[in-house]
PDB file of C-alpha atoms in Angstrom:
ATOM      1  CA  UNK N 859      92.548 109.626 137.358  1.00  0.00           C
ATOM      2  CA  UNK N 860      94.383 107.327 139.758  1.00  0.00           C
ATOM      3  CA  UNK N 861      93.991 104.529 137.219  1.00  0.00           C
ATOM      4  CA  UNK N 862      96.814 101.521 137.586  1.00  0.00           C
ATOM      5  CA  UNK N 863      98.212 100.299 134.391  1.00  0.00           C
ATOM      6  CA  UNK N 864     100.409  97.928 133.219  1.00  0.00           C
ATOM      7  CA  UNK N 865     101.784  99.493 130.665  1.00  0.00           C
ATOM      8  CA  UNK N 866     101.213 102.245 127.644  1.00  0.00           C
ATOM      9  CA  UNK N 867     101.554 102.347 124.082  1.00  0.00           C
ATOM     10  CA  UNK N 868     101.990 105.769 121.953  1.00  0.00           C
ATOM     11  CA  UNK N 869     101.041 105.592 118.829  1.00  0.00           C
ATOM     12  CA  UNK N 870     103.573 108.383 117.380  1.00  0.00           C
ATOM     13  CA  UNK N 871     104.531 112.181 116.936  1.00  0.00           C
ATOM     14  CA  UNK N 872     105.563 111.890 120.440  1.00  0.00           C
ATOM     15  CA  UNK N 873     107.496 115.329 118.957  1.00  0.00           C
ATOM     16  CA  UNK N 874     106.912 117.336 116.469  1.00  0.00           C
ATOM     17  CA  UNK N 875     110.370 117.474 115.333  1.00  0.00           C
ATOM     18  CA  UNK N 876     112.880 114.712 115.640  1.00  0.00           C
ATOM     19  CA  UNK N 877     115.685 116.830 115.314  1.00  0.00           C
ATOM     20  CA  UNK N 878     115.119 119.511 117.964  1.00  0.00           C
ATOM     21  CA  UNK N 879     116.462 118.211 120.587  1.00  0.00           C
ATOM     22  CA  UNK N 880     114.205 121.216 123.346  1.00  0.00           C
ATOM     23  CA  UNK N 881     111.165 119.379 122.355  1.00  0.00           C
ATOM     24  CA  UNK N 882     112.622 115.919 123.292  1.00  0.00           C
ATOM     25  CA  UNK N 883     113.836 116.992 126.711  1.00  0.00           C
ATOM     26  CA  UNK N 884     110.301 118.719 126.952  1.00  0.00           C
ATOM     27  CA  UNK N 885     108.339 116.173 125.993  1.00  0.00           C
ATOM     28  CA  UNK N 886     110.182 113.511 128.437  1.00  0.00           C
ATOM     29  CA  UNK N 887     110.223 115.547 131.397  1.00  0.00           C
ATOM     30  CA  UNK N 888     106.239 115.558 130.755  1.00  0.00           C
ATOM     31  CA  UNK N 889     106.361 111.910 130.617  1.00  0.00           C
ATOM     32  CA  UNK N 890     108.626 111.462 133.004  1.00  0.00           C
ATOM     33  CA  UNK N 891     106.431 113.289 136.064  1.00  0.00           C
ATOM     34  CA  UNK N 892     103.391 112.639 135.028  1.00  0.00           C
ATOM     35  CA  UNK N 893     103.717 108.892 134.294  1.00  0.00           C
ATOM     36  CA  UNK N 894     107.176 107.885 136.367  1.00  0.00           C
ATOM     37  CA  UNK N 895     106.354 104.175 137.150  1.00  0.00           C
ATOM     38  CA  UNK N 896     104.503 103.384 133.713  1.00  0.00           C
ATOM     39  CA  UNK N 897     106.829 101.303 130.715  1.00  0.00           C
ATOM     40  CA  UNK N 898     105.936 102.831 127.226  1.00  0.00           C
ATOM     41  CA  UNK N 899     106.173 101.452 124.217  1.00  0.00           C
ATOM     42  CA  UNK N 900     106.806 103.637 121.567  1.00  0.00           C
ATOM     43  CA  UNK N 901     105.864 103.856 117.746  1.00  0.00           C
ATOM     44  CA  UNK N 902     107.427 106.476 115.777  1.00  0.00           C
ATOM     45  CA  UNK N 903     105.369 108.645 113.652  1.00  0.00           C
ATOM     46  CA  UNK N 904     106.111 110.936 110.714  1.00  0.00           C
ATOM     47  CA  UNK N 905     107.225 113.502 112.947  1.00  0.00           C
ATOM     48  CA  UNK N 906     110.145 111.862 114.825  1.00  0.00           C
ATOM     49  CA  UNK N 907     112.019 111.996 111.057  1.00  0.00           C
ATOM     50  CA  UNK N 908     111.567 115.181 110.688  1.00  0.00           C
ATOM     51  CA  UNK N 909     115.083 116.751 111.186  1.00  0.00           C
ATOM     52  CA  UNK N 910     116.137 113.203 111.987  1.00  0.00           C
ATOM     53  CA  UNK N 911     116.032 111.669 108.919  1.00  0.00           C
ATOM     54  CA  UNK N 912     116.922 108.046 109.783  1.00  0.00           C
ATOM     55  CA  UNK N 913     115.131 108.616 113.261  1.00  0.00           C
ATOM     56  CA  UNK N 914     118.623 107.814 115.178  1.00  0.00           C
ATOM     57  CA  UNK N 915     117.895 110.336 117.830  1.00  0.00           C
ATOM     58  CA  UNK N 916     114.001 108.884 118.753  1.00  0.00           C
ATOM     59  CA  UNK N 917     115.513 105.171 118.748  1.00  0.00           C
ATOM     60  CA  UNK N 918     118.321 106.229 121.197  1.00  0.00           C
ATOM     61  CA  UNK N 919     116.428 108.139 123.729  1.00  0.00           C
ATOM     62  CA  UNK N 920     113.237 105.524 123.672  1.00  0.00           C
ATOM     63  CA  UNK N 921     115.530 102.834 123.248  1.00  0.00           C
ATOM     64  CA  UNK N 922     113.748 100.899 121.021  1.00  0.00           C
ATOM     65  CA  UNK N 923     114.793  97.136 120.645  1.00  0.00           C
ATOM     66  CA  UNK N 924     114.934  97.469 116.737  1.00  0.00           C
ATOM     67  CA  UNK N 925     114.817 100.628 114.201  1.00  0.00           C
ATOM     68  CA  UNK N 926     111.507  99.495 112.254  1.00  0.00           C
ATOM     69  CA  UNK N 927     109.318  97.101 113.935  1.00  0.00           C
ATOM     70  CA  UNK N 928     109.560  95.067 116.844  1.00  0.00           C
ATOM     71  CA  UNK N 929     106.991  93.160 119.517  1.00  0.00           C
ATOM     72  CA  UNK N 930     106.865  92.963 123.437  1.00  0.00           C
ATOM     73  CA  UNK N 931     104.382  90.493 124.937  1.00  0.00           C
ATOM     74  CA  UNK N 932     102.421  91.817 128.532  1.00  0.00           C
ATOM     75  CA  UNK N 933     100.513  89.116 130.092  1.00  0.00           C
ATOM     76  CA  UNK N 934      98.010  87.600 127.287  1.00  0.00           C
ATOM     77  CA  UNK N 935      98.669  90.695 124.929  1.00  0.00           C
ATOM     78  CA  UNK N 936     101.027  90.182 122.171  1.00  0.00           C
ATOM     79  CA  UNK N 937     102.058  93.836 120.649  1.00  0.00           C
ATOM     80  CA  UNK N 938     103.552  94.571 117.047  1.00  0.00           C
ATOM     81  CA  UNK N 939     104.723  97.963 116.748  1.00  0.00           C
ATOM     82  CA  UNK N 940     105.652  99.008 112.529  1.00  0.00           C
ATOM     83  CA  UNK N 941     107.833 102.392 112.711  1.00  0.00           C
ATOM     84  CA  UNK N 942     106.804 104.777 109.590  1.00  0.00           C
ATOM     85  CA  UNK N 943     109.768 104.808 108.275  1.00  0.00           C
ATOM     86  CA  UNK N 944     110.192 100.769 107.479  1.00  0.00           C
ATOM     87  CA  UNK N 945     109.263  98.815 104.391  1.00  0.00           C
ATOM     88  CA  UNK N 946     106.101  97.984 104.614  1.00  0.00           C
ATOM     89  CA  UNK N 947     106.312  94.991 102.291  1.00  0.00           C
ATOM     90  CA  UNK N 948     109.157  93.754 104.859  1.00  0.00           C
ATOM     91  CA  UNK N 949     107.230  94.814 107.706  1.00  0.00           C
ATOM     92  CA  UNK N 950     104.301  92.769 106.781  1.00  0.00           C
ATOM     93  CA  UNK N 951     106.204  89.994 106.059  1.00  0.00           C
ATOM     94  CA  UNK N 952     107.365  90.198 109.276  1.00  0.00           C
ATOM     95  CA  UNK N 953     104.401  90.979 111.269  1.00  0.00           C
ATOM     96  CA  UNK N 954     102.919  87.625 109.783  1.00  0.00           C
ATOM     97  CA  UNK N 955     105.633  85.342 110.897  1.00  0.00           C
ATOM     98  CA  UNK N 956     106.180  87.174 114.337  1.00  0.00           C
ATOM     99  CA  UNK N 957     102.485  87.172 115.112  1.00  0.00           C
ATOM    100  CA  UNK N 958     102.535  83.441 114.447  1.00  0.00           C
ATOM    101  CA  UNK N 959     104.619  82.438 117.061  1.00  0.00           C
ATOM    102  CA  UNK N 960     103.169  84.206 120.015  1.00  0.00           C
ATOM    103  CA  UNK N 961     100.232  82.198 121.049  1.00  0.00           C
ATOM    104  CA  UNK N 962      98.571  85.447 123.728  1.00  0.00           C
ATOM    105  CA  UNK N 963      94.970  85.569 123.944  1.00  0.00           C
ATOM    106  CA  UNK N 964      94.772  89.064 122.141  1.00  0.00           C
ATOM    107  CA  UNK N 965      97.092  90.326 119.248  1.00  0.00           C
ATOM    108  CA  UNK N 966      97.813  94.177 118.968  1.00  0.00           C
ATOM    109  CA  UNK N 967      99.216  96.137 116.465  1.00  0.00           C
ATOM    110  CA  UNK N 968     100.411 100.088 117.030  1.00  0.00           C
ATOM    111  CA  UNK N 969     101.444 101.784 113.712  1.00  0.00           C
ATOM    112  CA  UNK N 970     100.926 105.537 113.346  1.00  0.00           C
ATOM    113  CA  UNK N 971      99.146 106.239 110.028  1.00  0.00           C
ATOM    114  CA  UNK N 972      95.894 104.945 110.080  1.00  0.00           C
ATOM    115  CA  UNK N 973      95.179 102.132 107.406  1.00  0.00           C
ATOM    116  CA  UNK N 974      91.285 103.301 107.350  1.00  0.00           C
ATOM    117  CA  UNK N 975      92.324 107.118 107.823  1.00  0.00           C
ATOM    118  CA  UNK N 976      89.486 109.925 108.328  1.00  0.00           C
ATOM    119  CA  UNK N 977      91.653 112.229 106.706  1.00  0.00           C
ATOM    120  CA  UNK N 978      92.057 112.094 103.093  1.00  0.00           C
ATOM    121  CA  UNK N 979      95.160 114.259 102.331  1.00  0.00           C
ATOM    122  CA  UNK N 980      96.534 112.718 105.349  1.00  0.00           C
ATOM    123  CA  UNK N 981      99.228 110.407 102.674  1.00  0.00           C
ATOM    124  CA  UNK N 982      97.918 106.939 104.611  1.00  0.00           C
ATOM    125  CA  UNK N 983      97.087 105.688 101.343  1.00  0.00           C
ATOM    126  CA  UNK N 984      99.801 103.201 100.841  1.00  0.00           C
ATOM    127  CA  UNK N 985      99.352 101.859 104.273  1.00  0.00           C
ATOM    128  CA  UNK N 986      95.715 101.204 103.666  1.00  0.00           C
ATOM    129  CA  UNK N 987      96.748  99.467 100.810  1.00  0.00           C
ATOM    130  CA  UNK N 988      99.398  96.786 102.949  1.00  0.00           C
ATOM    131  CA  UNK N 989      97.866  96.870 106.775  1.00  0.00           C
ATOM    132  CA  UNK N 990      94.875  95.258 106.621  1.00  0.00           C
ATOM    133  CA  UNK N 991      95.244  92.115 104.226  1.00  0.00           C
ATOM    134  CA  UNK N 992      98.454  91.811 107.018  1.00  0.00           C
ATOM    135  CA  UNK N 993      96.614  91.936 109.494  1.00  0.00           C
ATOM    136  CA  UNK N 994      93.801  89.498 108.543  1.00  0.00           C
ATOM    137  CA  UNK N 995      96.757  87.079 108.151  1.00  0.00           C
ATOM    138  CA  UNK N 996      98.669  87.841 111.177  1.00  0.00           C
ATOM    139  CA  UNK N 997      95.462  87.284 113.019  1.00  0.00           C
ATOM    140  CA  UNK N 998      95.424  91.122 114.623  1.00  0.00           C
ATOM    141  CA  UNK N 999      92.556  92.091 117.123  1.00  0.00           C
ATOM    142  CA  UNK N1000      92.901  95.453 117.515  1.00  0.00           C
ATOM    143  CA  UNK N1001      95.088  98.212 115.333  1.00  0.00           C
ATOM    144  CA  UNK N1002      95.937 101.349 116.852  1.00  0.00           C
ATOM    145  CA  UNK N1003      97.316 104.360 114.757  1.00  0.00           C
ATOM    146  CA  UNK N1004      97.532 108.275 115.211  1.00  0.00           C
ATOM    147  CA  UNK N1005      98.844 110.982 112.427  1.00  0.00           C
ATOM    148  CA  UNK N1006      94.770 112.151 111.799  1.00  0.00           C
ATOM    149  CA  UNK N1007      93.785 114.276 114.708  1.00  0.00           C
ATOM    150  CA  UNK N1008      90.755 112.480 115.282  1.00  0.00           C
ATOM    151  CA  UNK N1009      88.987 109.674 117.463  1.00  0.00           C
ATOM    152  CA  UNK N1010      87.718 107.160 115.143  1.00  0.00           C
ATOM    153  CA  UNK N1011      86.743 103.217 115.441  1.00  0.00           C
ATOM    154  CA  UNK N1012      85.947 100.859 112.977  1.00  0.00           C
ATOM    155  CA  UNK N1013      83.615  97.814 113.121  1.00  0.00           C
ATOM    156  CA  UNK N1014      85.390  94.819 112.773  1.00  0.00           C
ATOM    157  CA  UNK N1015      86.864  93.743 109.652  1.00  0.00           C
ATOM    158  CA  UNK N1016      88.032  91.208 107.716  1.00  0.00           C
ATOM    159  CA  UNK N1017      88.950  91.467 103.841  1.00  0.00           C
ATOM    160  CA  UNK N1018      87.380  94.972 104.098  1.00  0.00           C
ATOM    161  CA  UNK N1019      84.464  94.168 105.087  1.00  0.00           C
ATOM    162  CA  UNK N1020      82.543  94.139 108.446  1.00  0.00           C
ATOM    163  CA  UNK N1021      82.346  90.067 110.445  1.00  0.00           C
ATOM    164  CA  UNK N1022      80.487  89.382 113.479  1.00  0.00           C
ATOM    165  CA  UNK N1023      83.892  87.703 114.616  1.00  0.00           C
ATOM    166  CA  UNK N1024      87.144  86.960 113.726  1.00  0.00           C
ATOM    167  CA  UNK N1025      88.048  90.371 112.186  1.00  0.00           C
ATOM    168  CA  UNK N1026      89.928  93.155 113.012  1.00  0.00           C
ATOM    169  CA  UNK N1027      89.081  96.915 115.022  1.00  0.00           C
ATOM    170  CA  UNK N1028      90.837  99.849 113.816  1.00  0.00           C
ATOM    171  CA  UNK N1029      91.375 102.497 115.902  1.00  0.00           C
ATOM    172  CA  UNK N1030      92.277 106.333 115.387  1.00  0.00           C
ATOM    173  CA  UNK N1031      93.474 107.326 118.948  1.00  0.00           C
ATOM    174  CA  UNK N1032      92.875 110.955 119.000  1.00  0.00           C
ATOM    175  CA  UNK N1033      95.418 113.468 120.565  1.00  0.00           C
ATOM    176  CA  UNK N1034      96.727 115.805 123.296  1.00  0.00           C
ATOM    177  CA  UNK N1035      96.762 118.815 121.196  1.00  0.00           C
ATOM    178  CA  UNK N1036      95.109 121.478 119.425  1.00  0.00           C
ATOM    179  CA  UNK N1037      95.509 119.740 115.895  1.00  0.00           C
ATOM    180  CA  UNK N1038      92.243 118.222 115.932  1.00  0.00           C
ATOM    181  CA  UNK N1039      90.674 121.854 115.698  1.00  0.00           C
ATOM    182  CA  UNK N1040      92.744 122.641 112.901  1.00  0.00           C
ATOM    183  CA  UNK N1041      90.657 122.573 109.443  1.00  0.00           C
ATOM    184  CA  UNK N1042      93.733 120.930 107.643  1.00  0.00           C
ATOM    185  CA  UNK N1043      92.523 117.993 109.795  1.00  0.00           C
ATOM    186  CA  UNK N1044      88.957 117.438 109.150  1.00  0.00           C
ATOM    187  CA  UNK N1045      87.009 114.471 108.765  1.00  0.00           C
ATOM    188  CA  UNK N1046      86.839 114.390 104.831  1.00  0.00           C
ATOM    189  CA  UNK N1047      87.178 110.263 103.961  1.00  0.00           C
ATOM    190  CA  UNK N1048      84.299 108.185 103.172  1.00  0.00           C
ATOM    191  CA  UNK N1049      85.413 105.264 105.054  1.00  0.00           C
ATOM    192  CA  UNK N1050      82.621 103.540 107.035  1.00  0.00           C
ATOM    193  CA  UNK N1051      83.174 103.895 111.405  1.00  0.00           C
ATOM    194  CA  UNK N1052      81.046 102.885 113.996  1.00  0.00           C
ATOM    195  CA  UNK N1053      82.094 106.529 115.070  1.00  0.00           C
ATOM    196  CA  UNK N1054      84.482 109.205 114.519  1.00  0.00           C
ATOM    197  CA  UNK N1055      84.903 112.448 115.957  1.00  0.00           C
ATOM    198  CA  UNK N1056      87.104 115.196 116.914  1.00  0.00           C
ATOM    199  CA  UNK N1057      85.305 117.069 119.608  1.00  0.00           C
ATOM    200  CA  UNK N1058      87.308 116.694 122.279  1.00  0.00           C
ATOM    201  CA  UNK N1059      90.429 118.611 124.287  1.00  0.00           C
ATOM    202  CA  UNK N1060      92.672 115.977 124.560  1.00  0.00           C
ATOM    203  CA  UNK N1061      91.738 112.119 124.290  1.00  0.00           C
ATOM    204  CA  UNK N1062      93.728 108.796 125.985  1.00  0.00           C
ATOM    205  CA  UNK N1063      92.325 105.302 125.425  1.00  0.00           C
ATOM    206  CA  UNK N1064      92.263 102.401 128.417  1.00  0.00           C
ATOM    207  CA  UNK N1065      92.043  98.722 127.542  1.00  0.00           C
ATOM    208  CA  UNK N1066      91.407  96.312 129.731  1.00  0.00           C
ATOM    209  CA  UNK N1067      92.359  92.276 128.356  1.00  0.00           C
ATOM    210  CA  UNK N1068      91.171  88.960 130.427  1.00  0.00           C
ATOM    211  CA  UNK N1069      91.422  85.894 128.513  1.00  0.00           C
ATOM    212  CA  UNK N1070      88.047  86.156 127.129  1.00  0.00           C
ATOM    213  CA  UNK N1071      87.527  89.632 126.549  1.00  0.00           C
ATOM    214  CA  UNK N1072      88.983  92.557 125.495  1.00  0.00           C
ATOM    215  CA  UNK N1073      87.453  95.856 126.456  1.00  0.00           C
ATOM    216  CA  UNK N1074      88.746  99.903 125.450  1.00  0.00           C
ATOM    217  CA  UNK N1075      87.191 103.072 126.518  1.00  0.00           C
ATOM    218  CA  UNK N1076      87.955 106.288 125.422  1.00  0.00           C
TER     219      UNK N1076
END
């Protein structure tokens, strides 16, 4: 669309298999011509371990700055990327203290199973269980995940429930593929969104950050 950004963040299963390396020459070729000025940062899903067990082969061709989690900070907007193969009691641990010590306008965290998931046999159970009360702490704006195959958003939360401020929005970020027609996908949790959906071809989200406001279209 002509649109100039500063930078992108992709929110995992940039393969389908980790350990093939056709799809990874495929898939950054894509990339590559259709986005050749753009940095990316990177968050590795369940997919990049598959046939990579310890994801070696997605951390040396994105060269990612650590295996597990890591942050970059873009103008005001501090981002904390959790891989899915780390601890998650280490990686909140860390998220806490690293969030602390950036003081950016806007604090963003990409991991790729979504702590309020709209699929239930999805397995994001145990990260429903450890991202949120992290992120409350860590004082995270906006989360960003994948893995579901659908576009959803929540309200903002804190402790689970929805605040007029000072919470958190969790976002499902949709896809470029056909997965989100597949039935194994549907919509099937009872978690409460301001909106969710899957009718779409392919879906990208923009966000926009001043110093006051934050804004994301889909």
């Amino acid at each position: 669309e002509g649109k100039q950004v500063d930078f992108a963040l992709q929110t995992g299963d940039y393969v389908d298999n980790g350990g093939n390396f056709a799809m990874w020459r495929e898939i950054q070729q894509v990339f590559g011509e259709s986005f050749p000025a753009v940095p990316y940062i990177h968050t590795l899903g369940n997919h990049e371990y598959y046939g990579d067990i310890t994801g070696a082969n997605a951390n040396a061709l994105l060269q990612l700055p650590e295996p597990d989690y890591y942050s970059v900070e873009y103008g005001n907007v501090y981002v904390a990327v959790i891989n899915n193969s780390a601890d998650l009691d280490a990686a909140c641990a860390w998220l806490i203290d690293d969030a602390a010590k950036s003081d950016c306008a806007w604090k963003v965290l990409s991991i790729h199973q979504p702590p309020y998931f709209t699929n239930k046999n999805g397995g994001s159970d145990r990260f429903q269980a450890a991202i949120p009360a992290a992120a409350d702490a860590a004082g995270i704006d906006v989360v960003f995940s994948g893995h579901d195959h659908s576009y959803a958003r929540t309200g903002m939360l804190r402790g689970g429930e929805t605040v007029e401020s000072g919470g958190t929005v969790y976002f499902i970020c949709g896809d470029l593929g056909e997965k989100s027609r597949n039935i194994n996908y549907a919509i099937s949790s009872d978690f409460s969104y301001e909106y969710a959906s899957q009718g779409y071809e392919g879906l990208m989200l923009y966000v926009s950050a001043t110093d006051t406001q934050m804004s994301i279209s889909a």
